[in-house]
Amino acid sequence: MQDIDLSGVDPTRWAETRRRVGIIREWCAKPRHTKAEGIAAATRLGLSVGQFNRLVASWKAHGDALRISGSNRRRGASTGTTTLPAATRAAIDAAIATVGADAAFQAVRDEAARRCRDAGTPEASEGMVHYLLMRARRDGAHRARADSARLLIGHVQALLPVSDGEGGAGIPTLLLAVEEASRRVIAHRLTIHGAPSANAVDSLVNEVREGQPTDRRGEIVVAKDLATSPQEGIKHGGGPRLLASILGSHLDTLPLRHQRARPGETRRAPGQPVSLEDAHTAVSSAVDAHNLRL
């Protein structure tokens, strides 16, 4: 069943998609079926017989797992169309420029609201103002670090619920090595047991160093809240949000949270828990997609 192309399917739907495809493949492998078999197969998918027959026809025609997954949109696709009036966008941009991208969100929000009222244009939602502020911060940071040779090692929480194999699930921590100038992810580690260990950080540092030509090695900065063994050429700086201005709130379509992961933390992310194997696959796919778009 691992040969299914799950591109575009949310990882939290992978297990269910495999099950559904398995039922349809089992159905297609038989040339003829009784009425009772049709009802039974449709019931296993929670569908009427007519819906099931249409799903089988779609699979035969397209072989697209997304159509079988039970989700009606491609992973990362917009849930709807939101048109921001040009005057509203201009007011927000002007507010950010006036108050400064590093100012507190509330100050930017209030200035944007004032400018929208003065211009007689609808105010944007707080979410939209926050999104544009974060993008301005990221763009500004990118311009400032354009000539940087530093490599940053930090951690984020990947908001993908991962099964612990014992009936529970938690939010995994993603340890990342990122080139500051290019924003390219060089290496990564995934753990579901809270903060990364010193051994995990050391292993990532060694992997990064082995992949760098000696004459092109830049400074390696490790988030100061990560434990490491004493090593030459390693500096500690920043904290849980070391990578926030570089990666933003997502790695490709994988949502991230930039904050400290505490030992034993098992808070849940929304969605159906995935296996550790699927989590590794989802993270690797997100890293590859992120790097390809740079």
One Martini backbone bead per residue (centre of mass of N, CA, C, O) as a GRO file, in nm:
protein
  294
    1MET     BB    1   0.050   0.066  -0.006
    2GLN     BB    2   0.313   0.264  -0.045
    3ASP     BB    3   0.250   0.342  -0.368
    4ILE     BB    4   0.098   0.582  -0.297
    5ASP     BB    5   0.010   0.901  -0.401
    6LEU     BB    6   0.011   1.168  -0.143
    7SER     BB    7   0.000   1.418  -0.289
    8GLY     BB    8  -0.184   1.675  -0.117
    9VAL     BB    9  -0.224   1.513   0.136
   10ASP     BB   10  -0.297   1.512   0.442
   11PRO     BB   11  -0.131   1.343   0.684
   12THR     BB   12  -0.398   1.294   0.862
   13ARG     BB   13  -0.510   1.113   0.587
   14TRP     BB   14  -0.330   0.870   0.512
   15ALA     BB   15  -0.451   0.621   0.653
   16GLU     BB   16  -0.737   0.652   0.533
   17THR     BB   17  -0.651   0.648   0.237
   18ARG     BB   18  -0.534   0.366   0.233
   19ARG     BB   19  -0.793   0.224   0.312
   20ARG     BB   20  -0.969   0.322   0.072
   21VAL     BB   21  -0.788   0.217  -0.155
   22GLY     BB   22  -0.796  -0.078  -0.069
   23ILE     BB   23  -1.099  -0.118  -0.119
   24ILE     BB   24  -1.096  -0.039  -0.421
   25ARG     BB   25  -0.887  -0.245  -0.519
   26GLU     BB   26  -1.044  -0.490  -0.428
   27TRP     BB   27  -1.283  -0.431  -0.614
   28CYS     BB   28  -1.122  -0.414  -0.893
   29ALA     BB   29  -1.011  -0.719  -0.885
   30LYS     BB   30  -1.312  -0.772  -0.946
   31PRO     BB   31  -1.536  -0.818  -1.207
   32ARG     BB   32  -1.769  -0.911  -1.001
   33HIS     BB   33  -2.081  -0.817  -0.825
   34THR     BB   34  -2.287  -0.799  -0.577
   35LYS     BB   35  -2.514  -0.615  -0.415
   36ALA     BB   36  -2.407  -0.677  -0.129
   37GLU     BB   37  -2.111  -0.595  -0.186
   38GLY     BB   38  -2.171  -0.299  -0.253
   39ILE     BB   39  -2.291  -0.222   0.021
   40ALA     BB   40  -2.047  -0.304   0.196
   41ALA     BB   41  -1.832  -0.120   0.065
   42ALA     BB   42  -1.980   0.150   0.109
   43THR     BB   43  -2.002   0.127   0.420
   44ARG     BB   44  -1.691   0.133   0.478
   45LEU     BB   45  -1.702   0.451   0.358
   46GLY     BB   46  -1.978   0.601   0.414
   47LEU     BB   47  -2.159   0.525   0.156
   48SER     BB   48  -2.322   0.511  -0.111
   49VAL     BB   49  -2.346   0.332  -0.389
   50GLY     BB   50  -2.325   0.570  -0.585
   51GLN     BB   51  -2.073   0.701  -0.457
   52PHE     BB   52  -1.890   0.457  -0.485
   53ASN     BB   53  -1.901   0.429  -0.794
   54ARG     BB   54  -1.778   0.712  -0.847
   55LEU     BB   55  -1.511   0.659  -0.700
   56VAL     BB   56  -1.417   0.425  -0.874
   57ALA     BB   57  -1.418   0.580  -1.143
   58SER     BB   58  -1.211   0.792  -1.054
   59TRP     BB   59  -0.978   0.596  -0.999
   60LYS     BB   60  -0.962   0.474  -1.285
   61ALA     BB   61  -0.911   0.759  -1.428
   62HIS     BB   62  -0.678   0.893  -1.207
   63GLY     BB   63  -0.539   0.788  -0.934
   64ASP     BB   64  -0.637   0.994  -0.702
   65ALA     BB   65  -0.605   1.022  -0.365
   66LEU     BB   66  -0.759   1.285  -0.302
   67ARG     BB   67  -1.041   1.175  -0.405
   68ILE     BB   68  -1.033   0.944  -0.165
   69SER     BB   69  -0.970   1.086   0.125
   70GLY     BB   70  -1.224   1.298   0.208
   71SER     BB   71  -1.097   1.548   0.088
   72ASN     BB   72  -1.175   1.869  -0.088
   73ARG     BB   73  -0.861   1.951  -0.057
   74ARG     BB   74  -0.559   2.062  -0.105
   75ARG     BB   75  -0.274   2.080   0.034
   76GLY     BB   76  -0.247   2.432   0.094
   77ALA     BB   77  -0.507   2.528   0.017
   78SER     BB   78  -0.744   2.736  -0.008
   79THR     BB   79  -1.062   2.795   0.162
   80GLY     BB   80  -1.069   3.066  -0.006
   81THR     BB   81  -1.168   3.393  -0.104
   82THR     BB   82  -0.961   3.689  -0.048
   83THR     BB   83  -1.034   4.034  -0.079
   84LEU     BB   84  -0.821   4.307  -0.066
   85PRO     BB   85  -0.837   4.615  -0.059
   86ALA     BB   86  -0.619   4.841  -0.176
   87ALA     BB   87  -0.661   5.056   0.050
   88THR     BB   88  -0.613   4.863   0.285
   89ARG     BB   89  -0.332   4.771   0.210
   90ALA     BB   90  -0.206   5.054   0.211
   91ALA     BB   91  -0.264   5.111   0.512
   92ILE     BB   92  -0.094   4.882   0.626
   93ASP     BB   93   0.176   4.951   0.495
   94ALA     BB   94   0.190   5.236   0.623
   95ALA     BB   95   0.183   5.144   0.917
   96ILE     BB   96   0.442   4.977   0.912
   97ALA     BB   97   0.628   5.210   0.815
   98THR     BB   98   0.569   5.400   1.059
   99VAL     BB   99   0.604   5.207   1.315
  100GLY     BB  100   0.723   4.933   1.239
  101ALA     BB  101   0.804   4.597   1.215
  102ASP     BB  102   0.908   4.585   1.536
  103ALA     BB  103   0.654   4.641   1.645
  104ALA     BB  104   0.383   4.606   1.799
  105PHE     BB  105   0.094   4.477   1.698
  106GLN     BB  106  -0.104   4.680   1.827
  107ALA     BB  107   0.019   4.933   1.694
  108VAL     BB  108  -0.032   4.845   1.401
  109ARG     BB  109  -0.333   4.793   1.419
  110ASP     BB  110  -0.420   5.081   1.507
  111GLU     BB  111  -0.297   5.231   1.264
  112ALA     BB  112  -0.453   5.079   1.045
  113ALA     BB  113  -0.737   5.154   1.144
  114ARG     BB  114  -0.707   5.460   1.121
  115ARG     BB  115  -0.642   5.467   0.814
  116CYS     BB  116  -0.903   5.332   0.722
  117ARG     BB  117  -1.096   5.543   0.832
  118ASP     BB  118  -0.975   5.790   0.682
  119ALA     BB  119  -1.020   5.635   0.389
  120GLY     BB  120  -1.293   5.464   0.386
  121THR     BB  121  -1.201   5.168   0.453
  122PRO     BB  122  -1.191   4.858   0.524
  123GLU     BB  123  -1.109   4.662   0.771
  124ALA     BB  124  -0.894   4.438   0.868
  125SER     BB  125  -0.804   4.170   0.997
  126GLU     BB  126  -0.592   4.061   1.232
  127GLY     BB  127  -0.475   3.833   1.061
  128MET     BB  128  -0.385   4.010   0.820
  129VAL     BB  129  -0.204   4.205   0.973
  130HIS     BB  130  -0.017   3.987   1.085
  131TYR     BB  131   0.078   3.869   0.817
  132LEU     BB  132   0.204   4.136   0.702
  133LEU     BB  133   0.398   4.180   0.935
  134MET     BB  134   0.556   3.913   0.912
  135ARG     BB  135   0.649   3.963   0.621
  136ALA     BB  136   0.806   4.223   0.677
  137ARG     BB  137   1.004   4.098   0.874
  138ARG     BB  138   1.118   3.881   0.684
  139ASP     BB  139   1.214   4.070   0.458
  140GLY     BB  140   1.402   4.243   0.634
  141ALA     BB  141   1.580   4.010   0.734
  142HIS     BB  142   1.673   3.915   0.455
  143ARG     BB  143   1.823   4.175   0.375
  144ALA     BB  144   2.018   4.178   0.627
  145ARG     BB  145   2.127   3.860   0.554
  146ALA     BB  146   2.244   3.833   0.257
  147ASP     BB  147   2.572   3.814   0.363
  148SER     BB  148   2.549   3.572   0.527
  149ALA     BB  149   2.739   3.278   0.680
  150ARG     BB  150   2.536   3.166   0.860
  151LEU     BB  151   2.436   2.893   1.079
  152LEU     BB  152   2.128   2.779   1.200
  153ILE     BB  153   2.026   2.630   1.520
  154GLY     BB  154   1.698   2.512   1.576
  155HIS     BB  155   1.353   2.517   1.702
  156VAL     BB  156   1.033   2.352   1.652
  157GLN     BB  157   0.689   2.311   1.622
  158ALA     BB  158   0.508   2.056   1.476
  159LEU     BB  159   0.166   2.070   1.369
  160LEU     BB  160   0.170   1.729   1.416
  161PRO     BB  161   0.015   1.457   1.508
  162VAL     BB  162   0.181   1.203   1.709
  163SER     BB  163   0.217   0.890   1.775
  164ASP     BB  164   0.331   0.692   2.069
  165GLY     BB  165   0.208   0.379   2.063
  166GLU     BB  166  -0.006   0.424   2.343
  167GLY     BB  167  -0.270   0.614   2.250
  168GLY     BB  168  -0.113   0.868   2.204
  169ALA     BB  169  -0.028   1.226   2.156
  170GLY     BB  170   0.195   1.471   1.994
  171ILE     BB  171   0.418   1.734   1.965
  172PRO     BB  172   0.670   1.781   1.764
  173THR     BB  173   1.018   1.829   1.731
  174LEU     BB  174   1.216   2.052   1.523
  175LEU     BB  175   1.538   2.022   1.404
  176LEU     BB  176   1.733   2.296   1.257
  177ALA     BB  177   1.934   2.371   0.964
  178VAL     BB  178   2.002   2.714   0.859
  179GLU     BB  179   2.054   2.932   0.615
  180GLU     BB  180   2.042   3.263   0.647
  181ALA     BB  181   2.052   3.376   0.352
  182SER     BB  182   1.868   3.139   0.194
  183ARG     BB  183   1.676   2.946   0.389
  184ARG     BB  184   1.809   2.674   0.387
  185VAL     BB  185   1.766   2.339   0.458
  186ILE     BB  186   2.017   2.112   0.560
  187ALA     BB  187   1.892   1.992   0.836
  188HIS     BB  188   1.715   1.727   1.032
  189ARG     BB  189   1.504   1.665   1.327
  190LEU     BB  190   1.284   1.427   1.502
  191THR     BB  191   1.074   1.468   1.800
  192ILE     BB  192   0.836   1.336   2.066
  193HIS     BB  193   1.026   1.422   2.344
  194GLY     BB  194   1.060   1.714   2.324
  195ALA     BB  195   1.346   1.826   2.372
  196PRO     BB  196   1.637   1.820   2.241
  197SER     BB  197   1.917   1.665   2.265
  198ALA     BB  198   2.252   1.690   2.275
  199ASN     BB  199   2.298   1.459   2.072
  200ALA     BB  200   2.119   1.574   1.846
  201VAL     BB  201   2.273   1.838   1.809
  202ASP     BB  202   2.554   1.719   1.757
  203SER     BB  203   2.471   1.556   1.507
  204LEU     BB  204   2.389   1.800   1.337
  205VAL     BB  205   2.657   1.950   1.342
  206ASN     BB  206   2.825   1.724   1.209
  207GLU     BB  207   2.664   1.708   0.946
  208VAL     BB  208   2.715   1.999   0.858
  209ARG     BB  209   3.027   1.996   0.856
  210GLU     BB  210   3.061   1.761   0.649
  211GLY     BB  211   2.900   1.941   0.416
  212GLN     BB  212   3.137   2.149   0.445
  213PRO     BB  213   3.363   2.328   0.321
  214THR     BB  214   3.632   2.446   0.479
  215ASP     BB  215   3.649   2.732   0.307
  216ARG     BB  216   3.306   2.779   0.373
  217ARG     BB  217   3.286   2.813   0.668
  218GLY     BB  218   3.069   2.922   0.896
  219GLU     BB  219   2.891   3.029   1.138
  220ILE     BB  220   2.762   2.864   1.429
  221VAL     BB  221   2.426   2.890   1.555
  222VAL     BB  222   2.286   2.819   1.870
  223ALA     BB  223   2.040   2.793   2.055
  224LYS     BB  224   2.052   2.872   2.396
  225ASP     BB  225   1.824   2.634   2.475
  226LEU     BB  226   2.037   2.433   2.370
  227ALA     BB  227   2.198   2.142   2.412
  228THR     BB  228   2.561   2.098   2.435
  229SER     BB  229   2.865   2.023   2.362
  230PRO     BB  230   3.175   2.114   2.371
  231GLN     BB  231   3.268   2.343   2.098
  232GLU     BB  232   3.422   2.453   1.835
  233GLY     BB  233   3.262   2.714   1.656
  234ILE     BB  234   3.032   2.764   1.874
  235LYS     BB  235   2.738   2.952   1.908
  236HIS     BB  236   2.519   3.133   2.126
  237GLY     BB  237   2.180   3.230   2.027
  238GLY     BB  238   1.905   3.318   2.107
  239GLY     BB  239   1.604   3.122   2.085
  240PRO     BB  240   1.304   2.984   2.015
  241ARG     BB  241   1.305   3.234   1.774
  242LEU     BB  242   1.548   3.210   1.572
  243LEU     BB  243   1.360   3.109   1.302
  244ALA     BB  244   1.114   3.301   1.254
  245SER     BB  245   1.226   3.510   1.030
  246ILE     BB  246   1.283   3.275   0.817
  247LEU     BB  247   1.012   3.078   0.822
  248GLY     BB  248   0.784   3.138   0.995
  249SER     BB  249   0.469   2.951   1.013
  250HIS     BB  250   0.603   2.775   0.770
  251LEU     BB  251   0.679   2.456   0.610
  252ASP     BB  252   0.535   2.512   0.369
  253THR     BB  253   0.240   2.345   0.497
  254LEU     BB  254   0.377   2.328   0.774
  255PRO     BB  255   0.301   2.402   1.080
  256LEU     BB  256   0.438   2.638   1.319
  257ARG     BB  257   0.613   2.670   1.645
  258HIS     BB  258   0.784   2.934   1.827
  259GLN     BB  259   0.892   2.741   2.098
  260ARG     BB  260   0.939   2.592   2.377
  261ALA     BB  261   1.036   2.261   2.454
  262ARG     BB  262   0.924   2.050   2.692
  263PRO     BB  263   0.973   1.807   2.888
  264GLY     BB  264   0.705   1.587   2.823
  265GLU     BB  265   0.545   1.715   2.611
  266THR     BB  266   0.176   1.650   2.498
  267ARG     BB  267   0.049   1.830   2.317
  268ARG     BB  268  -0.205   1.888   2.090
  269ALA     BB  269  -0.279   1.856   1.766
  270PRO     BB  270  -0.473   1.888   1.515
  271GLY     BB  271  -0.600   1.584   1.438
  272GLN     BB  272  -0.496   1.293   1.315
  273PRO     BB  273  -0.284   1.076   1.405
  274VAL     BB  274   0.043   0.987   1.323
  275SER     BB  275   0.298   0.826   1.237
  276LEU     BB  276   0.633   0.841   1.259
  277GLU     BB  277   0.686   0.773   0.964
  278ASP     BB  278   0.493   0.990   0.846
  279ALA     BB  279   0.628   1.231   0.979
  280HIS     BB  280   0.900   1.208   0.836
  281THR     BB  281   0.784   1.232   0.551
  282ALA     BB  282   0.644   1.509   0.583
  283VAL     BB  283   0.898   1.671   0.659
  284SER     BB  284   1.073   1.605   0.412
  285SER     BB  285   0.873   1.724   0.207
  286ALA     BB  286   0.874   2.013   0.323
  287VAL     BB  287   1.174   2.068   0.287
  288ASP     BB  288   1.191   2.024  -0.018
  289ALA     BB  289   0.978   2.239  -0.097
  290HIS     BB  290   1.115   2.480   0.033
  291ASN     BB  291   1.387   2.464  -0.127
  292LEU     BB  292   1.265   2.478  -0.421
  293ARG     BB  293   1.144   2.786  -0.375
  294LEU     BB  294   1.429   2.955  -0.349
   0.00000   0.00000   0.00000
